[in-house]
Coordinates of C-alpha atoms (C1' of nucleotides) in Angstrom, one line a residue:
Chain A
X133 CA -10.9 -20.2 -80.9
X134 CA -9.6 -23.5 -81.7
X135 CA -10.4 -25.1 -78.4
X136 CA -14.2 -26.0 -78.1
X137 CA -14.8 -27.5 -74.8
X138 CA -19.0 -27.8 -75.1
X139 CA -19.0 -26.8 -71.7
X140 CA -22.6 -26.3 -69.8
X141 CA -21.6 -22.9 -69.3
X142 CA -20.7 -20.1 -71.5
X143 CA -17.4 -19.6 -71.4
X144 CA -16.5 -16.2 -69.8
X145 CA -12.8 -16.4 -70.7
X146 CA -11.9 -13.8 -67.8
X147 CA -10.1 -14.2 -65.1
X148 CA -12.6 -16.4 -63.7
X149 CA -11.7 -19.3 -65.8
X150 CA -8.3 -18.9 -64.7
X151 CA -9.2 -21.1 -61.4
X152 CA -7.8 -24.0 -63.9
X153 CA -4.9 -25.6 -63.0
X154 CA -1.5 -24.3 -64.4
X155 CA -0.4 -26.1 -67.1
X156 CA 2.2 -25.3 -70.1
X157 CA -0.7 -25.2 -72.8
X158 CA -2.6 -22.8 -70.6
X159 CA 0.3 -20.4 -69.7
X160 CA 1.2 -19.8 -73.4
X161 CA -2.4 -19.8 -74.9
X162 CA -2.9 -16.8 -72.3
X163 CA 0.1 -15.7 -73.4
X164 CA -0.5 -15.2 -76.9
X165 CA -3.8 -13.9 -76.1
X166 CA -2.2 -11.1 -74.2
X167 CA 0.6 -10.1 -77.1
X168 CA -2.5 -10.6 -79.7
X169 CA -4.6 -8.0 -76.8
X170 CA -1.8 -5.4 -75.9
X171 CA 1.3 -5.9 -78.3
X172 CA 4.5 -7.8 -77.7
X173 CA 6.0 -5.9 -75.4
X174 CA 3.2 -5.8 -73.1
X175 CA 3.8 -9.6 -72.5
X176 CA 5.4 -9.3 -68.9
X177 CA 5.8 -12.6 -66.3
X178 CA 4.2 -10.5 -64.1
X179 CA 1.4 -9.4 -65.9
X180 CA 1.0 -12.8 -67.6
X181 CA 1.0 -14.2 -63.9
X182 CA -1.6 -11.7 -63.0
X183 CA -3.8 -12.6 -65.7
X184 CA -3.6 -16.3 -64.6
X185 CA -4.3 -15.2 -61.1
X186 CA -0.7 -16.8 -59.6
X187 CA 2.4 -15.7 -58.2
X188 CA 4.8 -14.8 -61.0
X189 CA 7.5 -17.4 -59.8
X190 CA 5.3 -19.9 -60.5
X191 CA 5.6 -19.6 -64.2
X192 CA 9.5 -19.8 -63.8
X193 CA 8.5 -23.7 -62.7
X194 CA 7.2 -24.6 -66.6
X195 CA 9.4 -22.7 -68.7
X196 CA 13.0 -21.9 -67.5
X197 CA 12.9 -18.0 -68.0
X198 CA 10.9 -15.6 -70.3
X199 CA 13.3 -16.3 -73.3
X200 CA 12.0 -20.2 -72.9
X201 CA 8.3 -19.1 -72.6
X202 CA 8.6 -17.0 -75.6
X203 CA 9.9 -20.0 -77.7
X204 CA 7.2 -21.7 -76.8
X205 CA 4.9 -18.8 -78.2
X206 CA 6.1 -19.1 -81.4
X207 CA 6.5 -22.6 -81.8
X208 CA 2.4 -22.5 -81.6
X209 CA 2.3 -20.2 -83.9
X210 CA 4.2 -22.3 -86.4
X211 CA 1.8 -25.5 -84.9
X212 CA -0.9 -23.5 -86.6
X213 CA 0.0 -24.4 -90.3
X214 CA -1.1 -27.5 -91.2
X215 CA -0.8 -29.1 -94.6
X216 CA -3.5 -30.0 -97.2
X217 CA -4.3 -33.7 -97.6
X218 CA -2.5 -35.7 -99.7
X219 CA -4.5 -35.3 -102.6
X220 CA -2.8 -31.8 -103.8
X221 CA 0.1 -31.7 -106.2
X222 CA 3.1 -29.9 -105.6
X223 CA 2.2 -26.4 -106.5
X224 CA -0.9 -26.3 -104.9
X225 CA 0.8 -27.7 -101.1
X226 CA 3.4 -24.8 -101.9
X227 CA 0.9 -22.0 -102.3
X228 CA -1.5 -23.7 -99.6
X229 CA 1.6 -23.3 -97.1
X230 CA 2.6 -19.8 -98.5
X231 CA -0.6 -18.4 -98.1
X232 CA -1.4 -19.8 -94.3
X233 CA 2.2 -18.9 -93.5
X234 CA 1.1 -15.2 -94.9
X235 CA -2.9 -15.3 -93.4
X236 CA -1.1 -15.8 -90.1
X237 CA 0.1 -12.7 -89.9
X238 CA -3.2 -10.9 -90.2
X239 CA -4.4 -13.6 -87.4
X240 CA -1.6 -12.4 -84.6
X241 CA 0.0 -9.1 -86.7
X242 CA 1.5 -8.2 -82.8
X243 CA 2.8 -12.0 -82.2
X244 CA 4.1 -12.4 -86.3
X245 CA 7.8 -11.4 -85.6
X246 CA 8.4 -14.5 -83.0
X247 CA 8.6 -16.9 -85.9
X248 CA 11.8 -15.6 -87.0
X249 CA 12.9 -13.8 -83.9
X250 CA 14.2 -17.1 -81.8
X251 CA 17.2 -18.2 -81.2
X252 CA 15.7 -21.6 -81.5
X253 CA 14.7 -23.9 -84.2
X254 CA 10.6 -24.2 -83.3
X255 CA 9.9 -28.2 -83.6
X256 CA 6.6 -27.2 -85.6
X257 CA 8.9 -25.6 -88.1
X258 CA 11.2 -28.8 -88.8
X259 CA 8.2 -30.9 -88.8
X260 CA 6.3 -28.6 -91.0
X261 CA 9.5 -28.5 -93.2
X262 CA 10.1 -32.4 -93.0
X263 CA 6.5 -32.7 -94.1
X264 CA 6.6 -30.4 -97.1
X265 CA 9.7 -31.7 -98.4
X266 CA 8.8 -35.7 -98.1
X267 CA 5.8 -34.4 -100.5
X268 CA 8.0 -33.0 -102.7
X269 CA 10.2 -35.7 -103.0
X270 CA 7.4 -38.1 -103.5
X271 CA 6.2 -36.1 -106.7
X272 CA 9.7 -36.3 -108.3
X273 CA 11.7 -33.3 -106.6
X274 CA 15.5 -34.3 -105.8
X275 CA 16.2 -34.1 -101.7
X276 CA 18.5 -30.9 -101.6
X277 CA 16.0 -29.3 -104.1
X278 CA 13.0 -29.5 -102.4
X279 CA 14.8 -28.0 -99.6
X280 CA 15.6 -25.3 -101.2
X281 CA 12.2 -24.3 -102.8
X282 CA 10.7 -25.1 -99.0
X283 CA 13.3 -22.6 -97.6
X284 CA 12.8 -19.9 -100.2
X285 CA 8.9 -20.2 -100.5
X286 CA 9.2 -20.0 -96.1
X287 CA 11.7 -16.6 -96.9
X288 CA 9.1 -15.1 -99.5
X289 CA 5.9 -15.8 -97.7
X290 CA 7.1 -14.2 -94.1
X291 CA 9.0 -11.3 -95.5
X292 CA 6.1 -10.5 -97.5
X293 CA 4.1 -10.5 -94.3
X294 CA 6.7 -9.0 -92.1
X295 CA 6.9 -6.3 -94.9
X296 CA 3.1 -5.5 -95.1
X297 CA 3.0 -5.8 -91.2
X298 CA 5.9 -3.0 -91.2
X299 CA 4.7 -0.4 -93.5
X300 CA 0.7 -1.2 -93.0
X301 CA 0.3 -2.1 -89.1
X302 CA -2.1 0.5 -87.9
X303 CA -1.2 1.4 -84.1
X304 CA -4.9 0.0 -82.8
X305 CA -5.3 -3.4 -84.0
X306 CA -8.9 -2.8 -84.7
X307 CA -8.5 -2.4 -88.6
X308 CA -7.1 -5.6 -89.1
X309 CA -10.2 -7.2 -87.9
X310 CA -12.8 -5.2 -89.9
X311 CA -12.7 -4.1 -93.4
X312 CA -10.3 -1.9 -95.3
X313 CA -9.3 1.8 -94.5
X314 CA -10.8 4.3 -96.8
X315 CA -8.4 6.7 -98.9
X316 CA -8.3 9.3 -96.1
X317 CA -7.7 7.1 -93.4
X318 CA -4.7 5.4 -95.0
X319 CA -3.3 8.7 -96.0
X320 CA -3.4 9.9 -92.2
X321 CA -2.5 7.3 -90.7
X322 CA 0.8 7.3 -93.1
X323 CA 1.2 11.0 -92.7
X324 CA 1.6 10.1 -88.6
X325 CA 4.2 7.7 -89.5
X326 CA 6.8 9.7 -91.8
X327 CA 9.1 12.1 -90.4
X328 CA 7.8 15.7 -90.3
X329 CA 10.5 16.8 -93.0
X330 CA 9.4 14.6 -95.8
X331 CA 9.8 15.6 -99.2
X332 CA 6.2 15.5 -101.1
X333 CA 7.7 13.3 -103.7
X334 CA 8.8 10.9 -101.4
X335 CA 5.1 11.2 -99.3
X336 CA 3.8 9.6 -102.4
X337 CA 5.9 7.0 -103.1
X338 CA 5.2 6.0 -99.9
X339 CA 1.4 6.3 -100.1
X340 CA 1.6 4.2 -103.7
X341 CA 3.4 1.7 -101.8
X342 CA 0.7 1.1 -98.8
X343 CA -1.8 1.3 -101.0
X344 CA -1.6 -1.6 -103.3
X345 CA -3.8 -4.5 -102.9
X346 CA -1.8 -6.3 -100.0
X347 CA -3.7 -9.8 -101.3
X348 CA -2.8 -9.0 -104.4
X349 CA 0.4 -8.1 -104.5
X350 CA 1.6 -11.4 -102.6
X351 CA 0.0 -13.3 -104.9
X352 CA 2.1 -11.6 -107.6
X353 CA 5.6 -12.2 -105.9
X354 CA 4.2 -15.5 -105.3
X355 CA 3.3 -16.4 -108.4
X356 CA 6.7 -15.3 -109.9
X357 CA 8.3 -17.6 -108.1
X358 CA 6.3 -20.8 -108.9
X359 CA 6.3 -19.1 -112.5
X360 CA 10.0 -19.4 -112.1
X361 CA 10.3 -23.1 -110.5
X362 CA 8.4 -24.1 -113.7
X363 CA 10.3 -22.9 -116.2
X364 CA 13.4 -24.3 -114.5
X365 CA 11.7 -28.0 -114.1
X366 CA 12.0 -29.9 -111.1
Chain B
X17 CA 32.0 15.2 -65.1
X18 CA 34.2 17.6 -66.1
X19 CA 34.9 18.6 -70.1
X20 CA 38.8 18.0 -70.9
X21 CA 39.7 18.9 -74.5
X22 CA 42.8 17.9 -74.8
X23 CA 43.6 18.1 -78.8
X24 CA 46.8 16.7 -78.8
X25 CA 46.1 13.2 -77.8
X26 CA 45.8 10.6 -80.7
X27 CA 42.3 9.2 -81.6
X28 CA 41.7 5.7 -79.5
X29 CA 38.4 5.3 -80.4
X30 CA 37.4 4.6 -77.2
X31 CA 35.9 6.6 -74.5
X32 CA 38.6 9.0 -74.7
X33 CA 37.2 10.1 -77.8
X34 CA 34.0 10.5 -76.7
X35 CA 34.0 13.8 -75.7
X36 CA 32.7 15.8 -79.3
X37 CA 29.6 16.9 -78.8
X38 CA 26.7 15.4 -79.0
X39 CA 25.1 14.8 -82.2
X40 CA 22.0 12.7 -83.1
X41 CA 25.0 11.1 -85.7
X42 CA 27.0 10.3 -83.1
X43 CA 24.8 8.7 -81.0
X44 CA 23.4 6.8 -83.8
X45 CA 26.6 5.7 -84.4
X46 CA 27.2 4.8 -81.2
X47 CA 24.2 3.0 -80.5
X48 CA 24.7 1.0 -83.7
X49 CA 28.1 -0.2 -82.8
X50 CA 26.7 -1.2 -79.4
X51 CA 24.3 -3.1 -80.9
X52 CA 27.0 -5.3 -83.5
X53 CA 29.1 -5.8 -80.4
X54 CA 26.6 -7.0 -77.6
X55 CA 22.8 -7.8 -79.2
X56 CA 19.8 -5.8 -79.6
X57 CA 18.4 -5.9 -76.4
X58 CA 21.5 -4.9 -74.6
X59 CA 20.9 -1.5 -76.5
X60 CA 20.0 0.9 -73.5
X61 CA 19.7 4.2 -73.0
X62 CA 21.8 4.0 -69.8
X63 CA 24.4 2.2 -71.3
X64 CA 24.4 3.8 -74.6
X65 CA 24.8 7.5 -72.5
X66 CA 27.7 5.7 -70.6
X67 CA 29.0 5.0 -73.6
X68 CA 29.1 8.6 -75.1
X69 CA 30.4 9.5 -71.5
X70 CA 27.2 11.7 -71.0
X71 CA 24.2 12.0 -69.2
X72 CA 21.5 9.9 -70.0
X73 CA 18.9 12.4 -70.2
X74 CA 21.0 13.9 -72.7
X75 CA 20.1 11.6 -75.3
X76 CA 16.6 12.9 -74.8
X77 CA 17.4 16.1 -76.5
X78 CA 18.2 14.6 -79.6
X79 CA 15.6 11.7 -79.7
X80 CA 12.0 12.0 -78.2
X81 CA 12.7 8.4 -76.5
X82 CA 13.9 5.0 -77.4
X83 CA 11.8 4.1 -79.8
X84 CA 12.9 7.0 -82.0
X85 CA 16.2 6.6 -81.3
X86 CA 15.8 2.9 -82.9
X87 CA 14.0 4.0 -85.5
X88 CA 16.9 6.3 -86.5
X89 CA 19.3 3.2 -86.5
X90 CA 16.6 1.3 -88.5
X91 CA 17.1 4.0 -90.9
X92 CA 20.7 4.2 -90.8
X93 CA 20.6 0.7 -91.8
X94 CA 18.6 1.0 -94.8
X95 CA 20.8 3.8 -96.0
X96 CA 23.3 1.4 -96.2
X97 CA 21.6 0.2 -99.4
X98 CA 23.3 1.8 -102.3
X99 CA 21.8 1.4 -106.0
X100 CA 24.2 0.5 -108.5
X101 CA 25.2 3.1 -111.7
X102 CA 23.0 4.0 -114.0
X103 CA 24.8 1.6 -116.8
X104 CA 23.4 -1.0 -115.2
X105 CA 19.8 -3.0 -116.4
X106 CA 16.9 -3.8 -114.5
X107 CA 18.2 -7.6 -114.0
X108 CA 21.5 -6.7 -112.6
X109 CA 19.9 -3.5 -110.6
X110 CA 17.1 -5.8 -108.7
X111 CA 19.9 -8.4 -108.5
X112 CA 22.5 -6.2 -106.6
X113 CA 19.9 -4.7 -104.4
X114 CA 19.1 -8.0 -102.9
X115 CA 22.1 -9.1 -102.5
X116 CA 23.1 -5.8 -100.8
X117 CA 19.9 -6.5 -98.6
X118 CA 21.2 -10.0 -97.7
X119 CA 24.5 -9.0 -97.3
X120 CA 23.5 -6.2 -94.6
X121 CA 22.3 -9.5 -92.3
X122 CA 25.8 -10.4 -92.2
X123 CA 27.4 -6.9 -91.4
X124 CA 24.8 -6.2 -88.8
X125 CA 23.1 -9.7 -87.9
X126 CA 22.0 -8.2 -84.2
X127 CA 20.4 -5.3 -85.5
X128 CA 19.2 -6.3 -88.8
X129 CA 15.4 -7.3 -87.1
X130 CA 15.5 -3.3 -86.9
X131 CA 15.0 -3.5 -91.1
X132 CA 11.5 -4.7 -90.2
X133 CA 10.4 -4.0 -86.8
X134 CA 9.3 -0.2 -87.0
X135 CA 6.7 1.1 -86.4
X136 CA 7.7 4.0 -88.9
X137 CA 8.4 4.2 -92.5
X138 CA 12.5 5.1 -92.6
X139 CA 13.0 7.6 -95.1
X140 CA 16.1 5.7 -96.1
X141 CA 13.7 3.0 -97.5
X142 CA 11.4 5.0 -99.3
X143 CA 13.9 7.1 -101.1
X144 CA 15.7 3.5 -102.4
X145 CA 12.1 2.1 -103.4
X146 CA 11.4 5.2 -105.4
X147 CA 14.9 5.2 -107.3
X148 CA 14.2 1.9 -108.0
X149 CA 10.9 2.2 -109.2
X150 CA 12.5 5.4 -111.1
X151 CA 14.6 3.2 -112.8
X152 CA 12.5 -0.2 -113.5
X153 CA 10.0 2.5 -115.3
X154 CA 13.0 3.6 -117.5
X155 CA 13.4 0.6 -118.7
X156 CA 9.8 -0.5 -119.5
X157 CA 8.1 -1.7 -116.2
X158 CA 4.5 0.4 -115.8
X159 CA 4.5 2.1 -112.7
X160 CA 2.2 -0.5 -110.4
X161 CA 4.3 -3.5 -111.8
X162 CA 7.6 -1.3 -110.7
X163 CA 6.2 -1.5 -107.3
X164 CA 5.5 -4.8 -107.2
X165 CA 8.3 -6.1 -108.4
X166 CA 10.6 -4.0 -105.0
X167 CA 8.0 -5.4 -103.1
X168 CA 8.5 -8.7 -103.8
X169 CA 12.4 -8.4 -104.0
X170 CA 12.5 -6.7 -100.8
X171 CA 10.1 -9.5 -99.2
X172 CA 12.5 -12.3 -100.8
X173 CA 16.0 -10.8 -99.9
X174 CA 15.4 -9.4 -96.3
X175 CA 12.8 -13.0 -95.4
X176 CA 15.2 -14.9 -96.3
X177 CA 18.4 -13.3 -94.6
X178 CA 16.0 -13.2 -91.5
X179 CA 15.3 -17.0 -91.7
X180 CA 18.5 -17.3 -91.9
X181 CA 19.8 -15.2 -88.9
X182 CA 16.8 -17.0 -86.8
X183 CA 18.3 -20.4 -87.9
X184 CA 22.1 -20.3 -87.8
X185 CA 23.1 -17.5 -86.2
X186 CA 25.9 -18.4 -83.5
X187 CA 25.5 -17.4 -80.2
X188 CA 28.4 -15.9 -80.4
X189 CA 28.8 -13.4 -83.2
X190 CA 32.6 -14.5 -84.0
X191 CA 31.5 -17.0 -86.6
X192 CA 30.3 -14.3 -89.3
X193 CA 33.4 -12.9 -89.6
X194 CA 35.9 -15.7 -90.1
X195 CA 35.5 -19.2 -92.2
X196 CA 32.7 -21.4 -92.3
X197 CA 32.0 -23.7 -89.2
X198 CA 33.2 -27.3 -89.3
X199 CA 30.6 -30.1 -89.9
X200 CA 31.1 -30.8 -86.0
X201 CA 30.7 -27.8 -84.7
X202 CA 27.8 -27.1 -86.7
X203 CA 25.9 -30.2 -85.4
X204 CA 26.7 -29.2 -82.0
X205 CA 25.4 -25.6 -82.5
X206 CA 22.4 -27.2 -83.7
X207 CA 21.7 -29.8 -81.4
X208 CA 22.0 -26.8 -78.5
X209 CA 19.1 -24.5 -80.0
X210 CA 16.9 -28.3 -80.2
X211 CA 14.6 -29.2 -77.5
X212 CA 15.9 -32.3 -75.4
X213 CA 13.6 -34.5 -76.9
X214 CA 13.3 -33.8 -80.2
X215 CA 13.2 -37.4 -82.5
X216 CA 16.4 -37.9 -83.9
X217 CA 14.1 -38.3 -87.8
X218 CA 13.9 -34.6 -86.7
X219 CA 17.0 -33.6 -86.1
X220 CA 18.4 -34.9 -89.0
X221 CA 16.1 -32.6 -91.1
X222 CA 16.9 -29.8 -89.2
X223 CA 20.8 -30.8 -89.9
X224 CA 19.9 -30.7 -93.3
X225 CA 17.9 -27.4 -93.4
X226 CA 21.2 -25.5 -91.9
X227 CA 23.8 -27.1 -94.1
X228 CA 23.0 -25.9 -97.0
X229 CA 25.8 -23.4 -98.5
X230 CA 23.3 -20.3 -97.5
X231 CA 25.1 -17.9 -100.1
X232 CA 24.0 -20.5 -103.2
X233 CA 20.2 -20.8 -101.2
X234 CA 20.0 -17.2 -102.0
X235 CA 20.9 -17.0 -105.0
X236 CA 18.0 -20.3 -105.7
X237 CA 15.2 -18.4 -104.4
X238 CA 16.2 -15.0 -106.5
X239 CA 16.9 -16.5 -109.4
X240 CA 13.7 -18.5 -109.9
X241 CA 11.8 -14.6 -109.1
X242 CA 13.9 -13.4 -111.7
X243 CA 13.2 -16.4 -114.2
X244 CA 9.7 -15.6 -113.1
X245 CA 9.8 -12.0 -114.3
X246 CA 11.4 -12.5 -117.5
X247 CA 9.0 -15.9 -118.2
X248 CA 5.8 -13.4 -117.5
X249 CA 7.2 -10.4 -119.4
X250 CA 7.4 -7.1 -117.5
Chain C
dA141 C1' 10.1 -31.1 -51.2
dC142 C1' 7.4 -27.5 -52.8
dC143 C1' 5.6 -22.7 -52.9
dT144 C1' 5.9 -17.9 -52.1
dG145 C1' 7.0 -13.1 -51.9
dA146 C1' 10.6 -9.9 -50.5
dA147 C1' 14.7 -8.2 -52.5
dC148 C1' 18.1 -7.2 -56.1
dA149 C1' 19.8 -5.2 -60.1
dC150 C1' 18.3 -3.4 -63.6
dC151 C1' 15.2 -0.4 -67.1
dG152 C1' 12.8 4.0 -69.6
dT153 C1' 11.2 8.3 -68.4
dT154 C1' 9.3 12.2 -65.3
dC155 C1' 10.2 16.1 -62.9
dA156 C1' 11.9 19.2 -59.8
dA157 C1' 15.8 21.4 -58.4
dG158 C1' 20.0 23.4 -59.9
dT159 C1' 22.7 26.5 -63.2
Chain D
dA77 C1' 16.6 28.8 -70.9
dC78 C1' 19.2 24.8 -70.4
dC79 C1' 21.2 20.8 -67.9
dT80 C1' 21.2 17.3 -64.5
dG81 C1' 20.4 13.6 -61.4
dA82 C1' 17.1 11.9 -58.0
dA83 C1' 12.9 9.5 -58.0
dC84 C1' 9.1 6.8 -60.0
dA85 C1' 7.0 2.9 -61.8
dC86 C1' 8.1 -0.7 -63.8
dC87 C1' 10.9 -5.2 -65.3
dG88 C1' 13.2 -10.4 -65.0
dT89 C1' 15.0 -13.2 -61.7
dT90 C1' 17.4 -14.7 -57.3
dC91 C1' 17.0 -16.4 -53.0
dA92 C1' 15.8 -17.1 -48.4
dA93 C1' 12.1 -17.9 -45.6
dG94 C1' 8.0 -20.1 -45.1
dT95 C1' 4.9 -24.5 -45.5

DNA sequence: ACCTGAACACCGTTCAAGT
DNA sequence: ACCTGAACACCGTTCAAGT
């Protein structure tokens, strides 16, 4: 995707290419590809290995176990939010970052939970984090302030996600991809996902609350809370 | 394994105990308790059955298989979540509910990933949204706007207890419970989940980002929503 | 010194054999 | 009809035996 190597042949991707030699980059670019392919829990050392045609111990040699690989995992995924250019004021940078932090969930829905799941602090996030506020600071915001709108803009924007991702998530990743459900389908596909002894009442608060506008409705909960910053001032 | 009932012994709470039948309560219960004490992942079905001094196919009478079985504690969890009386107003009702939310991280911070991970709707959750919404619409808020508002609330309280738990939660679960950590130890904790060569410009942000009193963070990030809401009207 | 794959100690779940 | 536990097909990781 991101990688464009303008190579004379079209790439295959398949375990042809794999013939490259083992690196870090390459282990956990495969490996998000797989989670993103087959779900999280279908990322296995030996099935990783597999795909990179090698011996499962030889992955142990770049990352110290699968906890270690993992972290790596999501500390791409947090590498993949980069900031506007310095031309943007305050409130634009926040909503930029809320809503990449938020689109990146529809780009790896089966990969979304590692940025909060670790037991590390990802590098990308401090240095995302260090970024934002040093903006923030530089267009009048006081240190332990700016901190605190990064950190509760960062809490909105990925519970929002993880919330949609929760009650929305179809089993086959296909409808992400392509364009919204229709009525029926959405209905079904909640129906399969409620226990049998549901009251009817509570069957449609459920289907009112898949059915809103997902784009929308962030933007509203986003929106409240620059409303909010606003009002209080800097 | 042979059933003893002897009704005259005191309750330990221990394995002694264990032999009333089996409920899907129980074994919720159970499974809940083993998942405070030793971490999600140590959750098995082997263990868990061990635990309950019982079979482990047993458990497959009451749950169709492990994935139920956590989605049952998932809803356990969200029935945790009480609403406040009816006296209270729609300010004070969105404003206990998140801190309730953010509150259940600390009670449970191994199994509170559970809240979000499902793959089901828990009943639990639905019937709390739709009292909610029940009551915003009492008290002025149109329907769609109702839902929004949870929405965003939900997104807010439960994002930000989970950036929490995925940035300073000890590896050791003792911390919760008793006082705040010292400035040292908390530097130390820190500089463990860091990668060896982080840049010390880096490390001091991260320092900064987990210092913060967490409860007053919180409280930042709802208040500005609510000063949001009331600034837009309802 | 590196690389490999057999082996270990698990796991969720199936299934046949017991009652 | 219910209950049980052996067995299957996995898993992450250790470790010793190869090179």
């Amino acid at each position: 995707m991101t990688e464009r190597r303008e190579a004379r042949e079209p790439d295959r991707e398949s375990e042809e290419t794999a013939r490259q030699p083992l690196t870090r980059e390459r282990i956990l670019h495969v490996g998000l590809r797989l989670i993103d392919q087959q779900g999280l829990e279908a990322l296995t050392m030996r099935k990783l290995a597999s795909e990179l045609g090698v011996d499962p111990m030889a992955l142990y040699r770049h990352f110290k176990n699968k906890e270690a690989l993992l972290d790596g995992v999501a500390d791409m995924l947090w590498g993949e939010i980069v900031l506007p250019g310095r031309e943007t004021d305050w409130e634009a940078l926040l909503r930029s970052v809320a809503t990449s932090l938020y689109a990146l969930a529809h780009a790896h829905p089966r990969a979304y939970t590692l940025l909060l799941n670790r037991q590390i602090l990802p590098l990308s996030m401090l240095q995302l984090s260090d970024a934002m506020r040093e903006r923030l600071q530089q267009e009048g915001f006081e240190r332990q302030r700016a901190g605190e709108v990064i950190c509760a803009l960062f809490s909105y924007a990925i519970g929002y996600a993880m919330v949609e991702l929760s009650t929305l998530l179809p089993q086959s990743p296909t409808h992400t991809e392509t364009e919204p459900m229709t009525d029926i389908a959405r209905l079904t596909h909640l129906m399969q996902r409620l226990p049998r002894e549901t009251p009817a009442h509570t069957v449609e608060a459920a289907y009112a609350l898949t059915t809103y506008e997902a784009e929308t409705q962030f933007t509203f909960g986003l929106d409240l809370m620059l409303t909010g910053l606003k009002c209080k001032g800097r």
